[in-house]
PDB file of C-alpha atoms in Angstrom:
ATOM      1  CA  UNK A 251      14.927 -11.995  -4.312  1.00  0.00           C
ATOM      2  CA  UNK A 252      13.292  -9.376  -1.708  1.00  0.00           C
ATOM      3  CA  UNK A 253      13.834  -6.572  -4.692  1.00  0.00           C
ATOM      4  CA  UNK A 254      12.040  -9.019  -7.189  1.00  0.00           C
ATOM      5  CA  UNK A 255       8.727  -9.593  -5.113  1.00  0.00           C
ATOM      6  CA  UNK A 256       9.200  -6.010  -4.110  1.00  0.00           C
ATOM      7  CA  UNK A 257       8.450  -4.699  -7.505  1.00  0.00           C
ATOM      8  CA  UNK A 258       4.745  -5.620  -6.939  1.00  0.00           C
ATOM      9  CA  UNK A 259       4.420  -5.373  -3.192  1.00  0.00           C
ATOM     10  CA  UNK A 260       1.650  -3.783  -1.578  1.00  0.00           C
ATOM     11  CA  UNK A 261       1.671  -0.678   1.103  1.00  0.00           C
ATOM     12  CA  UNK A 262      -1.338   0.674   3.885  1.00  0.00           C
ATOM     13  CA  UNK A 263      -4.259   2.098   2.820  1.00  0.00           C
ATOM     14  CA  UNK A 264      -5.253   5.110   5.115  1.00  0.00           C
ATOM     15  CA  UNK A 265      -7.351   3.125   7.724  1.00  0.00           C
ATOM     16  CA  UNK A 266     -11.359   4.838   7.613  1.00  0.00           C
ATOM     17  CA  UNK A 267     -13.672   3.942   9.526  1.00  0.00           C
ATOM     18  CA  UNK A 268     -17.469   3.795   8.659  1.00  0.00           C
ATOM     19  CA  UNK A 269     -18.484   3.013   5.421  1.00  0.00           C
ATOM     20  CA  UNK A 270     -19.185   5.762   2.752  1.00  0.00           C
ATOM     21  CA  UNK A 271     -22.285   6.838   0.827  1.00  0.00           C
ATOM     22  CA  UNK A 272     -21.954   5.345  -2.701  1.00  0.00           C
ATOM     23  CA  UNK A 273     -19.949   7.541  -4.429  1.00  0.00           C
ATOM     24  CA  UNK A 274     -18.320   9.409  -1.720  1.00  0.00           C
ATOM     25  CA  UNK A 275     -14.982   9.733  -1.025  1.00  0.00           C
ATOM     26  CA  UNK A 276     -13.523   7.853   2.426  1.00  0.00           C
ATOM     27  CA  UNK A 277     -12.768   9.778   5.157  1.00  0.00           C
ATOM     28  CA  UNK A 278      -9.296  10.218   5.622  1.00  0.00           C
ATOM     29  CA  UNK A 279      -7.932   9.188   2.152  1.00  0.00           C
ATOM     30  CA  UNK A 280      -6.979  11.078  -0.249  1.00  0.00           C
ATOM     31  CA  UNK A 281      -8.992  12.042  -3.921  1.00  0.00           C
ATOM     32  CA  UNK A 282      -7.691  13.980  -6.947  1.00  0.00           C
ATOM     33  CA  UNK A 283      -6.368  16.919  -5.991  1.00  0.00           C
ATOM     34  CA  UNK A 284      -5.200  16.049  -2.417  1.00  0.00           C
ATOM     35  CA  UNK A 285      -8.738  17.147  -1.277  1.00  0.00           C
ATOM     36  CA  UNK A 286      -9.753  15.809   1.997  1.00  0.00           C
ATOM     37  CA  UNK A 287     -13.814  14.782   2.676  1.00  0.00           C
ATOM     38  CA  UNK A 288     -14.439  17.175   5.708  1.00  0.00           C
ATOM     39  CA  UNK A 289     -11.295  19.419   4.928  1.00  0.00           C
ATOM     40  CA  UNK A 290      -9.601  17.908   7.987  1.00  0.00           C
ATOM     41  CA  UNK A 291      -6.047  19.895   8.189  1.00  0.00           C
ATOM     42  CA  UNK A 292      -4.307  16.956   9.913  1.00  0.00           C
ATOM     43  CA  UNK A 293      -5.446  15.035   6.998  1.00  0.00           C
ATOM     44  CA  UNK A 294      -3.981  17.133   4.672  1.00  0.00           C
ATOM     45  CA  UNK A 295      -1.041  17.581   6.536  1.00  0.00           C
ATOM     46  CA  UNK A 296      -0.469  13.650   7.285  1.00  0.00           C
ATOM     47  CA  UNK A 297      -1.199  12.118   3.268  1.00  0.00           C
ATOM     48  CA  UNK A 298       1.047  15.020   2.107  1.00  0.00           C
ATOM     49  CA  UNK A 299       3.872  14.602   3.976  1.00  0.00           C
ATOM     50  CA  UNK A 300       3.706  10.574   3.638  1.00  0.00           C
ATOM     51  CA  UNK A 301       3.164  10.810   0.039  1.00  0.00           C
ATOM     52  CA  UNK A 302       6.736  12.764   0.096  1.00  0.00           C
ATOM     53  CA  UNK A 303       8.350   9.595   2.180  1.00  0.00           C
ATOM     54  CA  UNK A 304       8.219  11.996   5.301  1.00  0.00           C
ATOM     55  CA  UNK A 305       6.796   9.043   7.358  1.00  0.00           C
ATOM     56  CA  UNK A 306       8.718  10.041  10.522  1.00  0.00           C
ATOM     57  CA  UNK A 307       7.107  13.904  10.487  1.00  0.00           C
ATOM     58  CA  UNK A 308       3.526  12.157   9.514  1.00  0.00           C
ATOM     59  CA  UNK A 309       3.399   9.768  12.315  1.00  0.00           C
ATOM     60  CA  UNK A 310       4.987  12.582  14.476  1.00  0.00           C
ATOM     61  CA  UNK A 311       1.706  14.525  13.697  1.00  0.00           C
ATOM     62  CA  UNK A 312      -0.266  11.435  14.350  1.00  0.00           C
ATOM     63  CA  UNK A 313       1.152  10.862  17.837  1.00  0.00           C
ATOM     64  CA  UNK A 314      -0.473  13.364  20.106  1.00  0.00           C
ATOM     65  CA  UNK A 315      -4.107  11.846  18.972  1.00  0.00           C
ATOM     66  CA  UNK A 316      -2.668   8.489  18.529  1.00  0.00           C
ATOM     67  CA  UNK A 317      -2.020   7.846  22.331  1.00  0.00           C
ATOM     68  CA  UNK A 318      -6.061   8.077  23.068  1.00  0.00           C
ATOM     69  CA  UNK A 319      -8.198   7.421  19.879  1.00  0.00           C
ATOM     70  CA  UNK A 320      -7.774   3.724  18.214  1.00  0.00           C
ATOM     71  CA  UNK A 321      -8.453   4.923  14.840  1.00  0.00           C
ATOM     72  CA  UNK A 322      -5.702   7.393  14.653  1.00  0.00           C
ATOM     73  CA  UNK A 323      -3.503   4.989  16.445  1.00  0.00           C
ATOM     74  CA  UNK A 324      -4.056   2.758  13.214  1.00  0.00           C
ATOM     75  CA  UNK A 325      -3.245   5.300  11.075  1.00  0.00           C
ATOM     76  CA  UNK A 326      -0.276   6.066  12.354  1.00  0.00           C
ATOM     77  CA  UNK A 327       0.956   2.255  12.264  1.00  0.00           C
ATOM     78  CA  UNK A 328       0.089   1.979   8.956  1.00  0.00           C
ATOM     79  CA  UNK A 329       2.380   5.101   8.030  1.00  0.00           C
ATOM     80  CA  UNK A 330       5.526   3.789   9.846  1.00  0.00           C
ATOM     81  CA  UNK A 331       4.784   0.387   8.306  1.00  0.00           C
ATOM     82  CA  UNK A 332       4.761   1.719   4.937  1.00  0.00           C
ATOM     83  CA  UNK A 333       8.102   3.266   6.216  1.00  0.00           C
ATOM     84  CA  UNK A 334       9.635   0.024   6.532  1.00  0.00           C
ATOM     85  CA  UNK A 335       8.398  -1.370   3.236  1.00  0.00           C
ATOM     86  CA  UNK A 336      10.120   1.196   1.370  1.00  0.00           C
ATOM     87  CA  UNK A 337      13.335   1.687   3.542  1.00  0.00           C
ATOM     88  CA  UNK A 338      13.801  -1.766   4.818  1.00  0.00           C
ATOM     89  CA  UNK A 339      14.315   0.251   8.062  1.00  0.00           C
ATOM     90  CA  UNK A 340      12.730   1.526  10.904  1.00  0.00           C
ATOM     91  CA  UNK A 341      10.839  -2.324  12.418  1.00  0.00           C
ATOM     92  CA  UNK A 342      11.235  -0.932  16.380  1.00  0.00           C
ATOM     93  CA  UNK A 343       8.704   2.354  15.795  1.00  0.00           C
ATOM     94  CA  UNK A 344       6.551   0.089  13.822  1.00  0.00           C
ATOM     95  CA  UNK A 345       6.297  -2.512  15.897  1.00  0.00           C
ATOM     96  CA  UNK A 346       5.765  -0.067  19.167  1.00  0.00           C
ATOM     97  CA  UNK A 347       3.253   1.707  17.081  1.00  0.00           C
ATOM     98  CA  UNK A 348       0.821  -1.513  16.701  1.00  0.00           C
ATOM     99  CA  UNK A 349       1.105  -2.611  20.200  1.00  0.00           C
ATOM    100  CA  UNK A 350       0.022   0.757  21.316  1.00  0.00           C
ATOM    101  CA  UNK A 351      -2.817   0.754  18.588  1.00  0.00           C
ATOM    102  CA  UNK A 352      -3.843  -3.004  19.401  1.00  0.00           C
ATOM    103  CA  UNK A 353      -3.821  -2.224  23.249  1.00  0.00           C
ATOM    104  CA  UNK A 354      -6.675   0.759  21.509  1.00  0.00           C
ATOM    105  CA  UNK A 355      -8.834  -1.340  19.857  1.00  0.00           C
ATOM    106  CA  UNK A 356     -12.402  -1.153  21.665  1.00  0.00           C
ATOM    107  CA  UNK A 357     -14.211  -3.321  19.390  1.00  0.00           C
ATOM    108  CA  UNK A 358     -14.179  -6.373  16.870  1.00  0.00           C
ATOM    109  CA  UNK A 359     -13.985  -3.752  13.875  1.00  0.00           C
ATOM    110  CA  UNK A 360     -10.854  -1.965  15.819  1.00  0.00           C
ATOM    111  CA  UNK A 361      -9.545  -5.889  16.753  1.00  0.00           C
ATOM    112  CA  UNK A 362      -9.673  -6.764  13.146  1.00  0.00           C
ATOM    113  CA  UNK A 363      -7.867  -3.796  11.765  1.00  0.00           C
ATOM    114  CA  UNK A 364      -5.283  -4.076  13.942  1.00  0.00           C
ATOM    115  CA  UNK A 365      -4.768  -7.553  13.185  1.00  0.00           C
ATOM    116  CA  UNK A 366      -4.585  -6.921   9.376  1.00  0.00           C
ATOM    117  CA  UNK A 367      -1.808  -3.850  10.621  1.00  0.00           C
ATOM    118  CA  UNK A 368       0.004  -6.758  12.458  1.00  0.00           C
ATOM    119  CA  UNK A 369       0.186  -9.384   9.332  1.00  0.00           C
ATOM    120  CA  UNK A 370       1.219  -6.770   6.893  1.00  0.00           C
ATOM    121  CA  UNK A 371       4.111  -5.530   9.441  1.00  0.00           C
ATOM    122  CA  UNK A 372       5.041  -9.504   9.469  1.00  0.00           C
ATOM    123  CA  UNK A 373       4.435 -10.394   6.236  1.00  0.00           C
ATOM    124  CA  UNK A 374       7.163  -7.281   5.160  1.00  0.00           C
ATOM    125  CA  UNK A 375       9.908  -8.160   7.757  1.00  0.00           C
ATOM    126  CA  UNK A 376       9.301 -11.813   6.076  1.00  0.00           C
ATOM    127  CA  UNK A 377       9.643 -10.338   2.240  1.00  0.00           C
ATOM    128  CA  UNK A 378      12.033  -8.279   2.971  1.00  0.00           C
ATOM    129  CA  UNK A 379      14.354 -10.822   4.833  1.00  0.00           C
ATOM    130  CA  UNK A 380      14.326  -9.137   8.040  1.00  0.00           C
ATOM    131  CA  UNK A 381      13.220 -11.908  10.200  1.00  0.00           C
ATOM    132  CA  UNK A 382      10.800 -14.795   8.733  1.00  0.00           C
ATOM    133  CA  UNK A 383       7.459 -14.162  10.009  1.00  0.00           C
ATOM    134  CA  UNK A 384       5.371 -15.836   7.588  1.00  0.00           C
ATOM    135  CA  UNK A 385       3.544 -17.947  10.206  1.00  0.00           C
ATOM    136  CA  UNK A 386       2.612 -15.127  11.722  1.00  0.00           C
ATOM    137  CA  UNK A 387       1.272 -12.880   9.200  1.00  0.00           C
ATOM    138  CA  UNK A 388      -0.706 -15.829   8.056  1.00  0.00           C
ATOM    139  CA  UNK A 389      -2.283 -16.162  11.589  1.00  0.00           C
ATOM    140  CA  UNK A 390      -2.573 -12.510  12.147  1.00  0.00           C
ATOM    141  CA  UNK A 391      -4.629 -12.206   8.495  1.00  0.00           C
ATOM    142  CA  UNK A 392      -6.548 -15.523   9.777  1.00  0.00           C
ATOM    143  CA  UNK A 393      -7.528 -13.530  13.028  1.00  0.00           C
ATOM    144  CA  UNK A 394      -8.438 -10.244  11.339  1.00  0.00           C
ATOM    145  CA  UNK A 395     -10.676 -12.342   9.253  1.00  0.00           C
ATOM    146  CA  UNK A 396     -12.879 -13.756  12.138  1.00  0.00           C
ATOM    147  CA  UNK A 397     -13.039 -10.245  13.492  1.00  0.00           C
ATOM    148  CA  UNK A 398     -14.218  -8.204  10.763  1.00  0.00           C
ATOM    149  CA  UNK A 399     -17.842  -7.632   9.591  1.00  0.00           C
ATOM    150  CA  UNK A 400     -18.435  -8.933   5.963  1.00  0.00           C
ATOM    151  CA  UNK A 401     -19.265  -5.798   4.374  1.00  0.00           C
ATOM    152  CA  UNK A 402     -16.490  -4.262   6.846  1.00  0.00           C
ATOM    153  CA  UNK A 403     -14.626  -1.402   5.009  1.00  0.00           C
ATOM    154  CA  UNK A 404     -11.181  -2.712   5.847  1.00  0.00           C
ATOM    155  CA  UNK A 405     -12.280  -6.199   4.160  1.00  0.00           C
ATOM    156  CA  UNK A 406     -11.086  -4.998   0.709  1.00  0.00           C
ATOM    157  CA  UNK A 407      -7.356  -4.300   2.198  1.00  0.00           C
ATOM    158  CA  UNK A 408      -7.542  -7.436   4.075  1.00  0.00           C
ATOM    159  CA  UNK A 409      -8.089  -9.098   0.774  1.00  0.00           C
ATOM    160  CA  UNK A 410      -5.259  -7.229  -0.464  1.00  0.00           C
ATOM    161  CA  UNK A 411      -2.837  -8.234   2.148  1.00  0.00           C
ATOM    162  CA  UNK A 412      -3.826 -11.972   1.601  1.00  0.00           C
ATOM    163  CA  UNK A 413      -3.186 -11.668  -1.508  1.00  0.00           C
ATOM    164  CA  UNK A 414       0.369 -10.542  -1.504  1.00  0.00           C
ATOM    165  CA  UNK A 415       1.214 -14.022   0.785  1.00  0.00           C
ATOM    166  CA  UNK A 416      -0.267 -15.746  -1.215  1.00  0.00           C
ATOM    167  CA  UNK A 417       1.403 -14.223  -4.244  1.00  0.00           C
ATOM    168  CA  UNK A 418       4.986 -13.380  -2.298  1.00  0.00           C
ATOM    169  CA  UNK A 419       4.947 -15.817   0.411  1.00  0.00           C
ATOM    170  CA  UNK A 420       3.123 -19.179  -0.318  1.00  0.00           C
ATOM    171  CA  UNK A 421       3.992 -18.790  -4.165  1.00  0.00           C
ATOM    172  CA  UNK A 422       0.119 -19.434  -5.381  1.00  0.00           C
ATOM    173  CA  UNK A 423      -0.731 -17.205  -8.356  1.00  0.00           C
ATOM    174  CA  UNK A 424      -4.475 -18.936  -8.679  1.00  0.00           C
ATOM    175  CA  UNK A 425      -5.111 -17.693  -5.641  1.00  0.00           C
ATOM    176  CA  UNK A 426      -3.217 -14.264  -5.536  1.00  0.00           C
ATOM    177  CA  UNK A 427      -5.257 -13.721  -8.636  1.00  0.00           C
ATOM    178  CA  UNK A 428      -8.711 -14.736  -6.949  1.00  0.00           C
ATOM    179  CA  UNK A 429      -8.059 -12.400  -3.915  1.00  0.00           C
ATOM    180  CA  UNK A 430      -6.562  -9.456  -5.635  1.00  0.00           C
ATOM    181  CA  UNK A 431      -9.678  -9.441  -8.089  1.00  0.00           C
ATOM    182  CA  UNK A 432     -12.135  -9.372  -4.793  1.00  0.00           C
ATOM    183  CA  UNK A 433     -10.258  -6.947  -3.497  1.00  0.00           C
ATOM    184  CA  UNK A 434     -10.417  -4.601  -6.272  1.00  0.00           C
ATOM    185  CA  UNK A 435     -14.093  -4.947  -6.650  1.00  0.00           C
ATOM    186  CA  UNK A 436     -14.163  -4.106  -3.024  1.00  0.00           C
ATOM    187  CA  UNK A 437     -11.969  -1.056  -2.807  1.00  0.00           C
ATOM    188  CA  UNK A 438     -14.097  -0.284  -6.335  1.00  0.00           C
ATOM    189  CA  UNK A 439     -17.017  -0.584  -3.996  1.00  0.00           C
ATOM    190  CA  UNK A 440     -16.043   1.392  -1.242  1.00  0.00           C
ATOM    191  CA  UNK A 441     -14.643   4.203  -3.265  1.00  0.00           C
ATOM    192  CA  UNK A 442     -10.938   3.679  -1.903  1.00  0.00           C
ATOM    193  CA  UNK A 443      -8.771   5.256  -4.486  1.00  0.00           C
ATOM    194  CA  UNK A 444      -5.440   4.325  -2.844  1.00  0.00           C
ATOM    195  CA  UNK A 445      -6.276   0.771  -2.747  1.00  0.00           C
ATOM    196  CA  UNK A 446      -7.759   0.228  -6.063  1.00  0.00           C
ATOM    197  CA  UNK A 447      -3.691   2.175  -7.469  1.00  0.00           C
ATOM    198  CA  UNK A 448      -2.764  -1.163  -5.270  1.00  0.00           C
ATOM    199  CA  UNK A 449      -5.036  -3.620  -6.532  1.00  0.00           C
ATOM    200  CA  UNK A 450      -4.969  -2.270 -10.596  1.00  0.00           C
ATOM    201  CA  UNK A 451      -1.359  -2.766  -9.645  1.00  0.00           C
ATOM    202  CA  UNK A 452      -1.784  -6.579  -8.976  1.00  0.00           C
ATOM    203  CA  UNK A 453      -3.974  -7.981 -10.981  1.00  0.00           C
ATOM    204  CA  UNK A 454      -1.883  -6.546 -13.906  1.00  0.00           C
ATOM    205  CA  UNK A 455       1.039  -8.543 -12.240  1.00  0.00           C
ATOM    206  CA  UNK A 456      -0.876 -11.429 -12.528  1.00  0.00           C
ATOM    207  CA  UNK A 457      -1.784 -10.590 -15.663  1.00  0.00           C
ATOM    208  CA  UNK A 458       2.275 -10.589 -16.785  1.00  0.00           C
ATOM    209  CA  UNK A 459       2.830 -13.513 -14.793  1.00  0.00           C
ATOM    210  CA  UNK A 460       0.383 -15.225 -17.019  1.00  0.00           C
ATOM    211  CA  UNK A 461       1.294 -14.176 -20.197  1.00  0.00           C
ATOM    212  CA  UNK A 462      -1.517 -11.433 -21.022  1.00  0.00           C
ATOM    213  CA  UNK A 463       0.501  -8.353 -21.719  1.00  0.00           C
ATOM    214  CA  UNK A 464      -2.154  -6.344 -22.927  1.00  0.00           C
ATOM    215  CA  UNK A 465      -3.745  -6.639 -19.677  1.00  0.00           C
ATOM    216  CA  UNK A 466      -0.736  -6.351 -17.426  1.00  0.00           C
ATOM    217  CA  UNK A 467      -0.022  -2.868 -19.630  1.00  0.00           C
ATOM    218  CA  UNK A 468      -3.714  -1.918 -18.871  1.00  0.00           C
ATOM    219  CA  UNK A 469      -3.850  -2.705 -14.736  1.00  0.00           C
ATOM    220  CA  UNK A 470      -0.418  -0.891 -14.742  1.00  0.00           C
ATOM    221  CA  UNK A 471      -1.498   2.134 -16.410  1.00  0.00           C
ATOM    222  CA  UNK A 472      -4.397   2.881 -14.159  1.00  0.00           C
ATOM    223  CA  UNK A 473      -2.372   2.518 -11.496  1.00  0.00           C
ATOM    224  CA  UNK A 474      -0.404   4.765 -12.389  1.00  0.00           C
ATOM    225  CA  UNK A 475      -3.065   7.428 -13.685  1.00  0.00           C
ATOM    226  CA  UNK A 476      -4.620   7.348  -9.877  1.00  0.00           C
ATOM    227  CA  UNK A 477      -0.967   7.523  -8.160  1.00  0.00           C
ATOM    228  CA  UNK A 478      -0.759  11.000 -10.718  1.00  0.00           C
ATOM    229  CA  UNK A 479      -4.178  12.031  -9.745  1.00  0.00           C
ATOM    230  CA  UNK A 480      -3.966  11.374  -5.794  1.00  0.00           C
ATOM    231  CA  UNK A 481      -0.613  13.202  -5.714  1.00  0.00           C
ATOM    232  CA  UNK A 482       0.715   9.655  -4.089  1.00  0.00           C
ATOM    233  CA  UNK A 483       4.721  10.811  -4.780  1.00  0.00           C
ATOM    234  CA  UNK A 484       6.402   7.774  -3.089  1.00  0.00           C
ATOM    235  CA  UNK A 485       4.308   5.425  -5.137  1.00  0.00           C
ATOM    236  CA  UNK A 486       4.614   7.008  -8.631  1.00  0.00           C
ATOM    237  CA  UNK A 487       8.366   5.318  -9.579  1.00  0.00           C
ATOM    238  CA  UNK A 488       7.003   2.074  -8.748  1.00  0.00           C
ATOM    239  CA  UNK A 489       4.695   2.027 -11.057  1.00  0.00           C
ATOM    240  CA  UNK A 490       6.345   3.691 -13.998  1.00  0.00           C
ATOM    241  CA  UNK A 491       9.010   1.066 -13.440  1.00  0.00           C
ATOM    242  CA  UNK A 492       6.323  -1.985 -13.746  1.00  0.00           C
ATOM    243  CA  UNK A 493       4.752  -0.207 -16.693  1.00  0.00           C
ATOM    244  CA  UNK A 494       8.281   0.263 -18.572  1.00  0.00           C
ATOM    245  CA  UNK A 495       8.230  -3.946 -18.206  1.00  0.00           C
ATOM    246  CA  UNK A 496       5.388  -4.079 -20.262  1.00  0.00           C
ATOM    247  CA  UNK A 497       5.129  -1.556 -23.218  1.00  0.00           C
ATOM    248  CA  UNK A 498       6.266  -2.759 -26.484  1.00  0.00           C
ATOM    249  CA  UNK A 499       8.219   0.244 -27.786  1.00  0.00           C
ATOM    250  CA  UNK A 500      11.761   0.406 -26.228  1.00  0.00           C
ATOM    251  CA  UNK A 501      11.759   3.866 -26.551  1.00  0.00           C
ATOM    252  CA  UNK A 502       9.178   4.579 -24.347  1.00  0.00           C
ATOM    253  CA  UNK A 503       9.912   1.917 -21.944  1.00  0.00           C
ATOM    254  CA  UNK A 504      13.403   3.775 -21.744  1.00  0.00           C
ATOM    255  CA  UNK A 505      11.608   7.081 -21.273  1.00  0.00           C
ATOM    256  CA  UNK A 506       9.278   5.310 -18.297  1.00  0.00           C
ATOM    257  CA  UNK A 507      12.577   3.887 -16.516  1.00  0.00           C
ATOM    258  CA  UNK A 508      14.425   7.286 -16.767  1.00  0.00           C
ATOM    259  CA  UNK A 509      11.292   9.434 -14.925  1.00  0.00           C
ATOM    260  CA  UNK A 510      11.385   6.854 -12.404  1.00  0.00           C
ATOM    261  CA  UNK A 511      15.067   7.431 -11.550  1.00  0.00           C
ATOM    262  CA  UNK A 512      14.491  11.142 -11.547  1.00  0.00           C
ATOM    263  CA  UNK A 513      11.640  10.402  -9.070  1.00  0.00           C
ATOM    264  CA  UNK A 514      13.969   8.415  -6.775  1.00  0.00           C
ATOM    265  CA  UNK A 515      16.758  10.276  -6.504  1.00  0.00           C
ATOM    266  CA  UNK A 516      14.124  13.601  -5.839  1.00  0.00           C
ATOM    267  CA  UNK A 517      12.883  11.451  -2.659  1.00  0.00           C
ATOM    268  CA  UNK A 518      16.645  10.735  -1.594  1.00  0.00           C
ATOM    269  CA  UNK A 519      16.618   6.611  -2.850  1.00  0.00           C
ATOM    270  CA  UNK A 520      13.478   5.667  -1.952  1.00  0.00           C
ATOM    271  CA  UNK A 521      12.314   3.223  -2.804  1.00  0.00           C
ATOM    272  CA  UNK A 522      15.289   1.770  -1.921  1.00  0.00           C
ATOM    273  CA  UNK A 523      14.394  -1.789  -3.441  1.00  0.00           C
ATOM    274  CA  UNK A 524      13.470   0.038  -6.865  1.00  0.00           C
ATOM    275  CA  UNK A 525      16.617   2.513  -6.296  1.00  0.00           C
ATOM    276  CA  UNK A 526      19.042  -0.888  -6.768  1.00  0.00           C
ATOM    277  CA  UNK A 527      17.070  -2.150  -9.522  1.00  0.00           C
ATOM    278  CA  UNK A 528      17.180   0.895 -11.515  1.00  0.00           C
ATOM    279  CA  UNK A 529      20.790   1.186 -11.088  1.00  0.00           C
ATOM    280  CA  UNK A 530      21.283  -2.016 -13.641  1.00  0.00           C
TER     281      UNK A 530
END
């Protein structure tokens, strides 16, 4: 069941903090062409080695800033998180990772990302049958909520992460549907490229889920045109496999399955949920 929801499960976005001139990139995430706004090496360094399912050496990178700044500290939660979403392993570094970035957090912005951090690190032990922390990542998403500013730039990813409990957890694809489309106006509005691969991603599984395969084949294509263009590696296979679901010519669906084996077995079985599916 964990592989099934998986297909369509969400990962971090690179936390950013401020919000962007209209039309700029965000700080810290990555564009077309794995260019950086501000050219920031450990930047560079960080997205490419996560984007390779390196999250051990990223967060390693992460650590010596980590231990005094509270956005960095975030950052580097949200790349051992994404660790265990794709692994299934790894909960203990995660887990010590957020405490240390929620015993960070100076202000309600800082509060409120942390608290999104801590719902999406629940609400993936809970998919992925680790422990059931649904409760939890329900409450945590709640809190975040309260904290953040309404035009916050984390708001969009908050949306996001509701929407996968609601979609995953609580089994309510009304609402999933509502709170993936605000979130992809959001990240739209922000200019967070990452997130919109995420939310494209969603809505087009709502899209499926309701019948609309045109649509579904759309939102899954333009995911996977800004996973090519960001250089995202990890997240390519993913979404060839969702898009091979949804095109009507066998041949090609065949042709999508087959690149995303050959991407898996490049990044050693990951993802490991899409490694077993592929397999049958």
């Amino acid at each position: 069941m964990a592989e099934t929801a998986m297909r369509n499960s969400g990962l971090s976005e690179p936390h950013v903090q401020g919000e962007p001139a209209q039309g700029e990139p965000v700080p810290g995430e990555p564009v077309a062409g794995e260019h950086f706004q501000g050219d920031d090496p450990l930047e560079r360094a960080v997205w490419r080695l996560r984007s390779r399912a390196c999250w051990d050496d990223a967060a390693a990178l992460l650590a010596p800033r980590a231990a005094t700044e509270p956005g960095v500290a975030l950052r580097r939660t949200a790349v051992l998180i994404e660790r265990c979403l794709f692994t299934a392993e790894g909960w203990a570094p995660a887990e010590a990772a957020l405490r240390e970035a929620e015993a960070l957090a100076a202000d309600d912005e800082e509060r409120g990302a942390a608290a999104c951090e801590r719902g999406h690190l629940a609400y993936a032990s809970t998919l992925l049958g680790v422990r059931d922390r649904a409760d939890e990542a329900r409450s945590a998403l709640g809190r975040a909520a309260a904290l953040l500013a309404p035009h916050s730039p984390t708001r969009p990813l908050l949306d996001f992460r509701r929407g996968l409990i609601a979609q995953h957890l609580s089994g309510n694809p009304s609402d999933a549907t509502a709170v993936f489309q605000r979130a992809h106006a959001g990240a739209a509005a922000h200019g967070q490229h990452l997130l919109l691969s995420f939310t494209w991603r969603h809505v087009a599984a709502m899209a499926e889920h309701d019948g609309d395969l045109p649509a579904a084949r759309h939102g899954f294509a333009e995911s996977l045109r800004i996973r090519e263009e960001l250089g995202y590696l990890v997240g390519i296979a993913p979404a060839l496999a969702s898009l091979a679901a949804v095109v009507a010519d066998p041949e090609e669906a065949e042709r999508l399955r087959e690149e995303a084996r050959r991407l898996v077995r490049l990044l050693g079985g990951v993802p490991g949920w899409l490694a077993e599916r592929l397999r049958h």
